[in-house]
Amino acid sequence: PTNIIVMVGDGNGWEMTRAAAIHKLLSSGATGTKLSDFYTQGKGEGLSFQTLPGYAITVTTNTYIDGDKGNSALQGSPIDHNTGEAPAREGFSFSVCPASVNGFYGQLRSFDESIEEVVNPSGNMPYYSPQLGSSYPWLPLNDPEYIKALYPDSAGTSTGLNTGVKTYVGAIGVDIYEQALVTSLEVASAMGKSTGIVTSVP
């Protein structure tokens, strides 16, 4: 492709997107008093980006280390030392298996005892259960408390989107070992491509 444009809506979940779409439709003269007068499932319509080819709904997460989304692979809390300047957690080795987090893995295990046979609950990544959450964002949650253990933060998720590497809550441009990552813009720039960022955040 000649140009690649990545559009990111921070906190722009399915419900928020629908609210904005309905507001725009009403402002443009549409009528309706119920959600069913607009849309109740799928990608919906009303906003320009909903018509883009390849538009998709996706989710992302932070890593979980020692039961906390805010922990890096280094000892202590990342906010209590200079970035990258702490010893590694003793015996730590990153695992893509599901994380064991208070209020998270226990609920998953109680729902499906067989999960223990296929995964290691001491891993560092969340394991989403559509039975406890829901299969699609427009369906009601089966367990509203379950989803609270999953929500990520803007720093870590933006790092993941721009580097392809998942990391912990509060991390900007560094991996779980607090080492700097190369962003997609830096890769493109090194190839002689023009790059830029446009933001609505002052």
Backbone as ProteinMPNN parsed JSONL, in Angstrom:
{"seq_chain_A": "PTNIIVMVGDGNGWEMTRAAAIHKLLSSGATGTKLSDFYTQGKGEGLSFQTLPGYAITVTTNTYIDGDKGNSALQGSPIDHNTGEAPAREGFSFSVCPASVNGFYGQLRSFDESIEEVVNPSGNMPYYSPQLGSSYPWLPLNDPEYIKALYPDSAGTSTGLNTGVKTYVGAIGVDIYEQALVTSLEVASAMGKSTGIVTSVP", "coords_chain_A": {"N_chain_A": [[0.829, -1.213, 0.0], [0.336, 2.32, -0.567], [-0.042, 4.203, 1.464], [-0.354, 3.884, 5.0], [-2.664, 4.053, 7.485], [-3.278, 4.119, 10.814], [-5.881, 4.056, 12.965], [-6.764, 4.82, 16.207], [-8.989, 4.477, 18.798], [-9.045, 5.424, 21.92], [-10.336, 3.749, 24.635], [-12.56, 3.35, 23.204], [-14.87, 1.535, 23.096], [-17.379, -0.935, 22.122], [-19.955, -0.111, 23.032], [-19.543, 2.635, 23.5], [-18.902, 3.489, 20.94], [-21.306, 2.95, 19.628], [-22.996, 4.766, 20.969], [-21.918, 7.222, 20.116], [-22.37, 6.977, 17.383], [-25.181, 6.897, 17.239], [-25.786, 9.423, 18.264], [-24.708, 11.045, 16.229], [-26.284, 10.237, 14.073], [-28.831, 11.071, 14.939], [-28.36, 13.795, 15.06], [-28.169, 14.292, 12.425], [-30.69, 14.139, 11.508], [-32.01, 11.711, 11.738], [-34.528, 9.579, 13.191], [-35.785, 8.163, 16.212], [-36.345, 6.341, 19.216], [-35.571, 4.208, 20.643], [-32.965, 1.798, 21.254], [-33.13, -0.265, 19.447], [-34.097, 1.011, 17.253], [-31.934, 1.808, 15.932], [-29.164, 0.236, 15.995], [-28.379, -2.992, 17.305], [-26.463, -4.907, 17.341], [-23.431, -6.274, 15.872], [-21.076, -4.426, 13.729], [-22.259, -2.0, 13.288], [-23.464, 1.297, 12.244], [-23.132, 4.705, 11.105], [-20.961, 6.229, 11.838], [-18.017, 7.453, 10.211], [-15.712, 5.788, 10.218], [-16.771, 3.291, 10.56], [-17.431, 2.374, 8.122], [-15.142, 1.735, 6.823], [-13.054, -0.456, 4.896], [-12.094, -3.58, 6.224], [-12.602, -2.879, 8.808], [-12.822, -3.714, 12.198], [-13.74, -5.341, 15.281], [-12.012, -5.551, 18.225], [-10.128, -6.745, 21.077], [-7.802, -6.002, 23.72], [-5.144, -6.693, 26.068], [-3.356, -6.406, 29.213], [-0.239, -7.671, 30.554], [0.062, -10.109, 33.211], [1.746, -10.337, 36.145], [2.937, -11.988, 38.902], [0.346, -11.872, 39.915], [-0.596, -9.266, 39.416], [-1.531, -6.62, 37.32], [0.03, -4.409, 37.1], [2.661, -5.021, 37.57], [6.051, -5.38, 36.521], [8.59, -7.486, 35.031], [10.642, -7.097, 36.696], [11.974, -6.693, 40.017], [9.97, -5.429, 42.72], [7.82, -2.497, 42.556], [7.201, -0.936, 39.408], [6.978, 1.828, 39.576], [8.565, 2.583, 41.617], [11.232, 2.614, 41.063], [13.883, 3.66, 38.812], [13.273, 3.308, 35.346], [13.979, 0.123, 34.171], [16.015, -0.264, 35.954], [16.347, -2.275, 38.046], [16.692, -5.416, 39.721], [15.882, -8.583, 38.177], [12.826, -10.399, 38.769], [13.104, -13.058, 40.97], [13.598, -16.217, 39.622], [11.724, -15.798, 37.636], [10.006, -16.435, 34.592], [8.691, -15.72, 31.515], [5.417, -16.661, 30.529], [3.014, -17.682, 28.176], [0.727, -18.833, 28.996], [-2.478, -18.902, 30.767], [-3.012, -16.366, 33.24], [-2.813, -16.441, 36.808], [-4.886, -14.812, 38.745], [-6.215, -12.987, 41.457], [-9.651, -13.38, 41.893], [-9.97, -13.878, 39.256], [-8.72, -16.186, 37.71], [-9.642, -18.143, 39.442], [-12.427, -17.962, 39.219], [-12.734, -18.743, 36.594], [-11.816, -21.364, 36.721], [-13.662, -22.513, 38.484], [-15.87, -22.499, 36.906], [-15.295, -24.203, 34.801], [-13.907, -27.062, 35.304], [-12.238, -28.606, 33.748], [-10.396, -26.992, 32.589], [-7.969, -26.926, 33.859], [-6.598, -29.042, 32.89], [-5.536, -28.367, 30.473], [-4.204, -25.961, 30.511], [-1.754, -23.856, 32.125], [-2.179, -22.401, 35.135], [-0.45, -20.531, 36.163], [0.589, -18.743, 34.402], [1.215, -15.755, 32.393], [-0.663, -14.374, 30.911], [-4.009, -13.245, 30.246], [-6.939, -15.309, 30.155], [-9.626, -15.387, 28.315], [-12.978, -16.013, 29.038], [-15.786, -16.713, 27.29], [-18.054, -17.747, 28.388], [-18.241, -16.716, 30.931], [-17.895, -14.008, 30.499], [-18.994, -12.671, 27.694], [-19.961, -13.738, 24.41], [-20.011, -11.811, 22.419], [-19.633, -8.232, 22.234], [-22.095, -6.929, 22.352], [-23.785, -8.49, 23.745], [-25.303, -9.321, 26.913], [-23.301, -9.439, 29.924], [-22.458, -12.5, 31.433], [-21.409, -12.73, 33.934], [-21.001, -9.981, 35.607], [-18.94, -9.17, 37.354], [-16.719, -10.548, 36.566], [-15.473, -9.418, 34.299], [-14.163, -7.231, 35.307], [-11.634, -7.899, 36.132], [-10.183, -7.907, 33.883], [-9.816, -5.499, 32.475], [-7.634, -3.296, 30.715], [-4.956, -0.774, 30.57], [-4.321, 2.494, 29.125], [-1.641, 3.077, 28.487], [-0.087, 0.661, 28.424], [-1.578, -0.803, 26.522], [-1.462, 0.819, 24.246], [1.261, 0.681, 23.778], [1.436, -2.016, 23.084], [-0.09, -2.013, 20.708], [1.512, -0.433, 19.068], [3.966, -1.649, 18.97], [3.703, -4.367, 18.903], [4.149, -5.915, 21.077], [3.042, -7.192, 24.082], [2.544, -5.712, 27.312], [2.931, -4.427, 30.676], [0.593, -2.692, 32.912], [0.755, 0.795, 32.742], [3.141, 0.904, 31.404], [5.072, 2.494, 28.959], [6.187, 2.16, 25.859], [8.014, 0.21, 26.607], [9.033, -3.181, 27.343], [8.045, -6.088, 29.342], [10.32, -6.422, 30.79], [11.16, -3.935, 31.137], [12.601, -2.824, 29.11], [13.476, -0.817, 26.306], [11.329, -0.639, 23.469], [11.016, -1.03, 19.902], [9.088, 0.993, 17.843], [6.406, 0.815, 15.411], [6.401, 3.117, 13.867], [9.04, 3.951, 14.084], [10.306, 1.884, 12.769], [9.283, 2.236, 10.175], [10.267, 4.794, 9.635], [13.007, 4.297, 9.612], [13.165, 2.984, 7.262], [12.996, 4.944, 5.475], [10.518, 6.057, 5.141], [7.862, 8.464, 5.367], [6.512, 9.597, 8.411], [4.033, 10.157, 10.97], [2.047, 11.541, 13.655], [-1.233, 12.128, 14.651], [-3.275, 13.629, 16.991], [-6.126, 13.956, 19.164], [-5.873, 14.678, 21.693], [-5.051, 17.196, 23.89]], "CA_chain_A": [[0.0, 0.0, 0.0], [1.053, 3.594, -0.594], [-0.136, 4.807, 2.79], [-0.971, 3.103, 6.064], [-3.187, 4.913, 8.543], [-3.811, 3.362, 11.949], [-6.748, 4.903, 13.786], [-6.97, 4.207, 17.518], [-9.92, 5.175, 19.68], [-8.749, 4.977, 23.28], [-11.576, 3.58, 25.38], [-13.635, 3.418, 22.223], [-15.499, 0.229, 23.043], [-18.558, -1.087, 21.276], [-21.052, 0.719, 23.537], [-19.226, 4.043, 23.281], [-19.013, 3.726, 19.502], [-22.731, 3.01, 19.291], [-23.551, 6.026, 21.479], [-21.487, 8.299, 19.223], [-23.043, 6.797, 16.101], [-26.578, 7.295, 17.396], [-25.797, 10.883, 18.398], [-24.491, 11.634, 14.912], [-27.464, 9.964, 13.251], [-29.909, 11.955, 15.387], [-27.996, 15.163, 14.673], [-28.325, 14.393, 10.967], [-32.105, 14.078, 11.162], [-32.62, 10.401, 11.96], [-35.472, 9.543, 14.297], [-35.802, 6.912, 16.952], [-36.351, 6.516, 20.665], [-35.081, 2.971, 21.24], [-31.729, 1.296, 20.642], [-33.493, -1.11, 18.304], [-34.351, 1.876, 16.096], [-30.636, 2.049, 15.291], [-28.615, -1.119, 15.843], [-28.175, -3.673, 18.582], [-25.401, -5.89, 17.212], [-22.55, -6.063, 14.73], [-20.212, -3.245, 13.753], [-23.098, -0.819, 13.316], [-23.313, 2.324, 11.215], [-23.37, 6.071, 11.552], [-19.678, 6.906, 11.898], [-17.268, 7.218, 8.983], [-14.772, 4.671, 10.269], [-17.494, 2.026, 10.52], [-17.574, 1.976, 6.715], [-13.833, 1.424, 6.258], [-12.79, -1.88, 4.675], [-11.229, -4.149, 7.244], [-12.996, -2.438, 10.15], [-13.049, -4.88, 13.049], [-13.856, -5.142, 16.724], [-11.024, -6.392, 18.871], [-9.807, -6.393, 22.456], [-6.41, -6.224, 24.069], [-4.963, -6.887, 27.501], [-2.015, -6.25, 29.765], [0.308, -8.883, 31.139], [-0.15, -10.305, 34.646], [2.95, -10.896, 36.764], [2.713, -12.113, 40.343], [-1.032, -11.526, 40.256], [-0.882, -7.836, 39.312], [-1.332, -6.079, 35.969], [0.984, -3.303, 37.163], [4.022, -5.502, 37.823], [6.933, -5.77, 35.422], [9.362, -8.683, 35.367], [11.686, -6.705, 37.631], [11.542, -6.703, 41.408], [9.341, -4.219, 43.215], [6.874, -1.819, 41.683], [7.885, -0.11, 38.407], [6.959, 3.256, 39.908], [9.474, 2.825, 42.732], [12.623, 2.636, 40.61], [14.07, 4.144, 37.454], [12.94, 2.283, 34.37], [15.018, -0.829, 33.816], [17.1, -0.279, 36.934], [16.033, -3.134, 39.184], [16.975, -6.809, 39.373], [14.739, -9.381, 37.715], [12.156, -11.201, 39.785], [13.81, -14.318, 41.105], [12.953, -17.387, 39.054], [10.651, -15.461, 36.695], [10.108, -16.769, 33.175], [7.404, -15.358, 30.915], [4.619, -17.753, 29.986], [1.795, -17.218, 27.504], [-0.419, -19.517, 29.589], [-3.335, -18.001, 31.537], [-2.517, -15.833, 34.5], [-3.551, -16.702, 38.032], [-5.138, -13.498, 39.336], [-7.325, -13.02, 42.411], [-10.944, -13.028, 41.307], [-9.974, -14.103, 37.81], [-8.58, -17.581, 37.325], [-10.496, -18.96, 40.295], [-13.764, -17.983, 38.634], [-12.662, -19.536, 35.382], [-11.656, -22.76, 37.099], [-14.9, -22.997, 39.073], [-16.854, -22.666, 35.843], [-14.921, -25.331, 33.949], [-12.798, -27.74, 35.975], [-11.353, -29.234, 32.774], [-9.4, -26.04, 32.101], [-6.686, -27.227, 34.478], [-5.949, -30.104, 32.141], [-4.963, -27.877, 29.219], [-3.444, -24.733, 30.688], [-1.015, -23.669, 33.367], [-2.751, -21.174, 35.701], [0.57, -19.614, 36.686], [1.154, -17.998, 33.285], [1.216, -14.292, 32.477], [-1.634, -13.789, 30.004], [-5.386, -13.562, 30.601], [-7.654, -16.302, 29.349], [-10.997, -14.877, 28.329], [-14.03, -17.02, 28.984], [-17.061, -16.155, 26.825], [-19.142, -18.217, 29.242], [-18.338, -15.798, 32.065], [-18.082, -12.682, 29.923], [-20.012, -12.912, 26.668], [-19.329, -14.047, 23.127], [-19.94, -10.583, 21.637], [-19.787, -7.075, 23.141], [-23.468, -6.442, 22.437], [-24.558, -9.406, 24.579], [-25.109, -9.062, 28.356], [-22.293, -10.242, 30.61], [-22.994, -13.542, 32.29], [-20.911, -12.423, 35.28], [-20.464, -8.613, 35.513], [-17.721, -9.015, 38.14], [-15.609, -11.23, 35.889], [-14.791, -8.559, 33.336], [-13.394, -6.21, 36.012], [-10.26, -8.354, 36.279], [-9.554, -7.937, 32.565], [-9.625, -4.218, 31.795], [-6.24, -2.843, 30.634], [-4.803, 0.676, 30.624], [-3.982, 3.1, 27.83], [-0.2, 3.058, 28.224], [0.332, -0.672, 28.014], [-2.248, -1.237, 25.295], [-0.892, 1.587, 23.139], [2.568, 0.082, 23.51], [1.186, -3.248, 22.349], [-0.549, -1.691, 19.359], [2.564, 0.218, 18.288], [5.193, -2.451, 18.915], [3.4, -5.788, 18.772], [4.592, -6.599, 22.296], [2.2, -6.909, 25.238], [3.322, -5.295, 28.467], [2.173, -4.228, 31.914], [-0.113, -1.424, 33.111], [1.626, 1.941, 32.984], [4.356, 0.849, 30.576], [5.016, 3.228, 27.691], [7.333, 1.904, 24.989], [8.947, -0.764, 27.167], [8.463, -4.509, 27.536], [7.87, -6.455, 30.752], [11.627, -6.305, 31.445], [11.407, -2.493, 31.161], [13.557, -2.492, 28.057], [12.835, -0.04, 25.244], [10.857, -1.35, 22.28], [11.006, -0.279, 18.642], [7.708, 1.158, 17.383], [6.171, 0.682, 13.972], [6.808, 4.369, 13.236], [10.5, 3.95, 14.009], [10.656, 0.938, 11.702], [8.973, 2.884, 8.901], [11.197, 5.909, 9.458], [14.309, 3.738, 9.263], [13.059, 2.545, 5.863], [12.891, 6.133, 4.649], [9.12, 6.445, 4.978], [7.386, 9.602, 6.152], [5.632, 9.164, 9.493], [3.479, 11.247, 11.755], [0.993, 11.214, 14.607], [-2.251, 13.147, 14.844], [-4.027, 13.299, 18.199], [-7.128, 14.918, 19.619], [-5.571, 14.934, 23.097], [-4.21, 18.397, 23.97]], "C_chain_A": [[0.864, 1.264, 0.0], [1.087, 4.238, 0.785], [-0.795, 3.845, 3.765], [-1.389, 4.069, 7.165], [-3.794, 4.021, 9.618], [-4.608, 4.324, 12.827], [-7.043, 4.17, 15.083], [-7.922, 5.074, 18.333], [-9.723, 4.666, 21.091], [-10.036, 4.915, 24.108], [-12.803, 3.554, 24.492], [-14.263, 2.039, 22.035], [-16.769, 0.232, 22.223], [-19.697, -0.179, 21.732], [-20.8, 2.2, 23.288], [-19.332, 4.415, 21.805], [-20.473, 3.832, 19.091], [-23.348, 4.32, 19.765], [-23.188, 7.19, 20.561], [-22.197, 8.205, 17.877], [-24.496, 7.25, 16.168], [-26.691, 8.819, 17.512], [-25.633, 11.55, 17.026], [-25.7, 11.425, 14.009], [-28.624, 10.88, 13.635], [-29.639, 13.397, 14.984], [-28.18, 15.391, 13.183], [-29.771, 14.231, 10.529], [-32.761, 12.733, 11.341], [-33.568, 10.476, 13.153], [-35.412, 8.18, 14.973], [-35.72, 7.197, 18.437], [-35.828, 5.287, 21.389], [-33.797, 2.542, 20.537], [-32.034, 0.469, 19.407], [-33.865, -0.294, 17.068], [-33.061, 2.16, 15.33], [-29.932, 0.713, 15.043], [-28.305, -1.698, 17.215], [-27.123, -4.776, 18.496], [-24.537, -5.558, 15.997], [-21.742, -4.781, 14.825], [-21.003, -1.954, 13.713], [-22.794, 0.16, 12.192], [-23.606, 3.693, 11.803], [-22.103, 6.89, 11.627], [-18.84, 6.517, 10.68], [-16.358, 5.998, 9.062], [-15.463, 3.315, 10.276], [-17.687, 1.519, 9.095], [-16.245, 1.585, 6.087], [-13.681, -0.07, 6.017], [-11.821, -2.405, 5.733], [-11.564, -3.707, 8.651], [-13.355, -3.659, 10.995], [-13.185, -4.464, 14.5], [-12.871, -6.088, 17.387], [-10.808, -5.936, 20.309], [-8.318, -6.606, 22.679], [-6.286, -6.278, 25.587], [-3.557, -6.48, 27.915], [-1.521, -7.597, 30.255], [-0.013, -8.933, 32.633], [1.097, -10.982, 35.206], [2.776, -10.858, 38.272], [1.338, -11.575, 40.745], [-1.404, -10.07, 40.125], [-0.579, -7.352, 37.901], [-0.285, -4.98, 35.937], [2.413, -3.725, 37.425], [4.782, -5.747, 36.524], [7.653, -7.044, 35.839], [10.509, -8.366, 36.317], [11.122, -6.616, 39.044], [10.943, -5.358, 41.814], [8.33, -3.656, 42.238], [7.624, -0.954, 40.679], [7.921, 1.379, 38.76], [7.941, 3.6, 41.025], [10.945, 2.781, 42.334], [12.7, 3.212, 39.206], [13.849, 2.99, 36.478], [14.145, 1.418, 34.018], [16.12, -0.982, 34.84], [16.704, -1.021, 38.212], [16.343, -4.562, 38.775], [15.707, -7.542, 38.948], [14.117, -10.138, 38.874], [12.78, -12.59, 39.802], [12.987, -15.476, 40.536], [11.891, -17.085, 38.012], [10.992, -15.876, 35.273], [8.747, -16.535, 32.55], [6.714, -16.573, 30.31], [3.355, -17.191, 29.354], [0.561, -17.947, 28.022], [-1.239, -18.532, 30.426], [-2.743, -17.592, 32.87], [-3.403, -16.263, 35.653], [-3.693, -15.384, 38.768], [-6.317, -13.611, 40.289], [-8.611, -12.573, 41.741], [-11.02, -13.299, 39.827], [-9.882, -15.58, 37.491], [-9.456, -18.485, 38.177], [-11.904, -19.066, 39.746], [-13.781, -18.838, 37.384], [-12.615, -21.02, 35.725], [-12.969, -23.31, 37.673], [-15.971, -23.216, 38.02], [-16.567, -23.927, 35.03], [-13.693, -26.013, 34.539], [-11.802, -28.315, 34.98], [-10.251, -28.293, 32.294], [-8.027, -26.343, 32.663], [-5.911, -28.275, 33.691], [-5.221, -29.576, 30.907], [-4.14, -26.606, 29.374], [-2.737, -24.724, 32.025], [-1.489, -22.361, 33.995], [-1.721, -20.199, 36.252], [1.248, -18.839, 35.563], [0.972, -16.501, 33.458], [0.238, -13.614, 31.528], [-3.054, -14.154, 30.433], [-5.98, -14.594, 29.655], [-9.119, -15.917, 29.399], [-11.998, -16.017, 28.177], [-15.328, -16.387, 28.502], [-18.243, -16.631, 27.656], [-19.338, -17.288, 30.444], [-18.525, -14.357, 31.606], [-19.267, -12.754, 28.97], [-19.281, -13.128, 25.355], [-19.14, -12.809, 22.265], [-20.197, -9.394, 22.556], [-21.208, -6.552, 23.257], [-24.368, -7.398, 23.24], [-24.307, -9.1, 26.058], [-24.018, -9.959, 28.931], [-22.978, -11.284, 31.471], [-22.575, -13.325, 33.74], [-20.272, -11.039, 35.234], [-19.161, -8.411, 36.278], [-16.505, -9.571, 37.407], [-14.791, -10.268, 35.032], [-13.906, -7.523, 34.023], [-11.928, -6.604, 36.178], [-9.487, -8.245, 34.967], [-9.163, -6.572, 32.02], [-8.158, -3.774, 31.846], [-6.145, -1.336, 30.815], [-4.285, 1.181, 29.282], [-2.497, 2.981, 27.49], [0.246, 1.703, 27.683], [-0.299, -1.129, 26.712], [-1.725, -0.47, 24.081], [0.485, 1.059, 22.765], [2.402, -1.194, 22.705], [0.777, -2.994, 20.911], [0.586, -1.167, 18.483], [3.857, -0.576, 18.178], [4.934, -3.933, 18.664], [3.795, -6.601, 19.992], [3.672, -6.211, 23.457], [3.063, -6.584, 26.443], [2.394, -4.957, 29.621], [1.492, -2.853, 31.967], [0.885, -0.311, 33.43], [2.872, 1.978, 32.136], [4.153, 1.602, 29.27], [6.297, 2.942, 26.919], [8.366, 0.955, 25.562], [8.238, -2.103, 27.339], [8.371, -4.841, 29.019], [9.187, -6.415, 31.518], [12.081, -4.847, 31.511], [12.506, -2.07, 30.196], [12.83, -1.816, 26.906], [12.489, -0.913, 24.048], [10.916, -0.441, 21.067], [9.568, -0.203, 18.153], [7.618, 1.003, 15.872], [6.573, 1.954, 13.226], [8.323, 4.439, 13.088], [10.986, 3.009, 12.914], [10.437, 1.586, 10.339], [9.948, 4.016, 8.616], [12.576, 5.412, 9.028], [14.339, 3.245, 7.821], [12.92, 3.725, 4.915], [11.474, 6.596, 4.405], [8.814, 7.685, 5.818], [6.399, 9.098, 7.193], [5.091, 10.364, 10.239], [2.395, 10.733, 12.671], [0.053, 12.407, 14.713], [-3.074, 12.738, 16.059], [-5.042, 14.379, 18.508], [-6.901, 15.266, 21.081], [-4.636, 16.136, 23.197], [-2.946, 18.17, 24.8]], "O_chain_A": [[1.985, 1.263, 0.509], [2.118, 4.753, 1.217], [-1.688, 3.083, 3.394], [-0.566, 4.808, 7.705], [-4.72, 3.256, 9.348], [-4.061, 5.288, 13.362], [-7.516, 3.034, 15.067], [-7.679, 6.265, 18.529], [-10.19, 3.577, 21.424], [-10.734, 5.918, 24.258], [-13.932, 3.712, 24.956], [-14.194, 1.454, 20.954], [-17.186, 1.264, 21.696], [-20.341, 0.46, 20.9], [-21.711, 2.938, 22.915], [-19.788, 5.505, 21.458], [-20.838, 4.7, 18.299], [-24.14, 4.925, 19.043], [-24.027, 8.038, 20.26], [-22.58, 9.221, 17.298], [-24.985, 7.913, 15.253], [-27.586, 9.427, 16.925], [-26.34, 12.507, 16.707], [-26.094, 12.326, 13.268], [-29.319, 11.405, 12.765], [-30.554, 14.134, 14.616], [-28.327, 16.525, 12.729], [-30.062, 14.187, 9.334], [-33.965, 12.61, 11.118], [-33.42, 11.339, 14.019], [-35.032, 7.18, 14.364], [-35.102, 8.172, 18.862], [-35.658, 5.309, 22.608], [-33.57, 2.878, 19.375], [-31.283, 0.499, 18.433], [-33.941, -0.834, 15.965], [-33.092, 2.686, 14.217], [-30.098, 0.123, 13.976], [-28.005, -0.968, 18.16], [-26.909, -5.502, 19.467], [-24.869, -4.678, 15.202], [-21.718, -4.127, 15.868], [-20.472, -0.903, 14.071], [-21.979, -0.111, 11.31], [-24.239, 3.821, 12.852], [-22.148, 8.114, 11.497], [-18.938, 5.397, 10.18], [-16.237, 5.251, 8.091], [-14.822, 2.294, 10.025], [-18.063, 0.365, 8.889], [-16.215, 1.147, 4.937], [-14.125, -0.874, 6.837], [-10.847, -1.738, 6.084], [-10.891, -4.109, 9.6], [-14.104, -4.53, 10.553], [-12.789, -3.364, 14.888], [-12.895, -7.292, 17.136], [-11.259, -4.86, 20.701], [-7.658, -7.308, 21.912], [-7.229, -5.942, 26.304], [-2.688, -6.241, 27.076], [-2.292, -8.551, 30.359], [-0.324, -7.908, 33.24], [1.457, -12.08, 34.781], [2.497, -9.805, 38.846], [1.188, -10.915, 41.773], [-2.43, -9.654, 40.663], [0.486, -7.631, 37.352], [0.235, -4.649, 34.871], [3.3, -2.874, 37.495], [4.225, -6.257, 35.552], [7.353, -7.614, 36.888], [11.264, -9.259, 36.702], [9.912, -6.48, 39.225], [11.346, -4.303, 41.326], [8.024, -4.272, 41.217], [8.594, -0.295, 41.053], [8.797, 2.107, 38.293], [8.13, 4.774, 41.346], [11.818, 2.9, 43.195], [11.7, 3.248, 38.489], [14.198, 1.844, 36.761], [15.194, 1.923, 33.618], [17.063, -1.744, 34.627], [16.726, -0.461, 39.308], [16.265, -4.89, 37.591], [14.598, -7.158, 39.321], [14.795, -10.477, 39.844], [12.958, -13.213, 38.755], [11.835, -15.686, 40.917], [11.218, -18.001, 37.539], [12.118, -15.693, 34.809], [7.751, -17.096, 33.007], [7.348, -17.406, 29.662], [2.701, -16.323, 29.932], [-0.544, -17.704, 27.536], [-0.756, -17.45, 30.759], [-2.062, -18.372, 33.536], [-4.612, -16.428, 35.487], [-2.729, -14.891, 39.353], [-7.312, -14.261, 39.969], [-8.66, -11.522, 41.102], [-12.028, -12.986, 39.193], [-10.863, -16.177, 37.047], [-9.963, -19.493, 37.685], [-12.513, -20.135, 39.796], [-14.737, -19.576, 37.143], [-13.292, -21.834, 35.096], [-13.345, -24.446, 37.381], [-16.88, -24.023, 38.213], [-17.489, -24.632, 34.621], [-12.565, -25.583, 34.297], [-10.634, -28.497, 35.321], [-9.287, -28.732, 31.668], [-7.018, -26.051, 32.021], [-4.691, -28.373, 33.823], [-4.372, -30.273, 30.353], [-3.439, -26.217, 28.44], [-3.074, -25.482, 32.934], [-1.226, -21.296, 33.436], [-2.09, -19.14, 36.759], [2.356, -18.333, 35.741], [0.617, -16.032, 34.54], [0.299, -12.397, 31.353], [-3.282, -15.256, 30.931], [-5.564, -14.721, 28.503], [-9.778, -16.104, 30.422], [-11.869, -16.867, 27.296], [-15.923, -15.594, 29.232], [-19.306, -16.011, 27.644], [-20.459, -17.097, 30.914], [-19.229, -13.579, 32.25], [-20.412, -12.884, 29.403], [-18.12, -12.745, 25.208], [-18.209, -12.754, 21.461], [-20.905, -9.529, 23.554], [-21.502, -5.796, 24.183], [-25.563, -7.147, 23.397], [-23.213, -8.665, 26.418], [-23.831, -11.092, 28.485], [-23.959, -10.992, 32.156], [-23.3, -13.693, 34.664], [-19.105, -10.925, 34.857], [-18.352, -7.566, 35.895], [-15.384, -9.106, 37.616], [-13.56, -10.306, 35.044], [-12.991, -6.988, 33.398], [-11.071, -5.737, 36.347], [-8.276, -8.465, 34.939], [-8.265, -6.485, 31.182], [-7.516, -3.865, 32.892], [-7.128, -0.688, 31.17], [-3.868, 0.403, 28.423], [-2.141, 2.804, 26.325], [0.873, 1.614, 26.627], [0.358, -1.767, 25.889], [-1.563, -1.048, 23.006], [0.837, 0.994, 21.587], [3.142, -1.43, 21.75], [1.241, -3.677, 19.998], [0.613, -1.433, 17.281], [4.741, -0.23, 17.394], [5.836, -4.666, 18.26], [3.781, -7.831, 19.955], [3.541, -5.029, 23.776], [4.169, -7.104, 26.588], [1.188, -5.186, 29.535], [1.787, -1.97, 31.161], [1.752, -0.47, 34.289], [3.594, 2.975, 32.14], [3.174, 1.372, 28.559], [7.368, 3.427, 27.283], [9.488, 0.892, 25.058], [7.015, -2.163, 27.465], [8.593, -3.973, 29.863], [9.189, -6.377, 32.748], [13.216, -4.551, 31.885], [13.234, -1.104, 30.428], [11.707, -2.189, 26.567], [13.247, -1.804, 23.665], [10.87, 0.782, 21.197], [8.895, -1.23, 18.058], [8.621, 1.055, 15.159], [7.033, 1.885, 12.086], [8.83, 4.932, 12.081], [11.957, 3.302, 12.217], [11.291, 1.501, 9.457], [10.403, 4.179, 7.484], [13.232, 6.026, 8.186], [15.409, 3.105, 7.229], [12.748, 3.549, 3.709], [11.244, 7.446, 3.545], [9.439, 7.915, 6.854], [5.545, 8.264, 6.89], [5.637, 11.463, 10.143], [1.883, 9.628, 12.49], [0.491, 13.55, 14.847], [-3.524, 11.595, 16.135], [-4.859, 15.549, 18.171], [-7.649, 16.059, 21.652], [-3.537, 16.102, 22.645], [-2.14, 19.086, 24.959]]}, "name": "protein", "num_of_chains": 1, "seq": "PTNIIVMVGDGNGWEMTRAAAIHKLLSSGATGTKLSDFYTQGKGEGLSFQTLPGYAITVTTNTYIDGDKGNSALQGSPIDHNTGEAPAREGFSFSVCPASVNGFYGQLRSFDESIEEVVNPSGNMPYYSPQLGSSYPWLPLNDPEYIKALYPDSAGTSTGLNTGVKTYVGAIGVDIYEQALVTSLEVASAMGKSTGIVTSVP"}
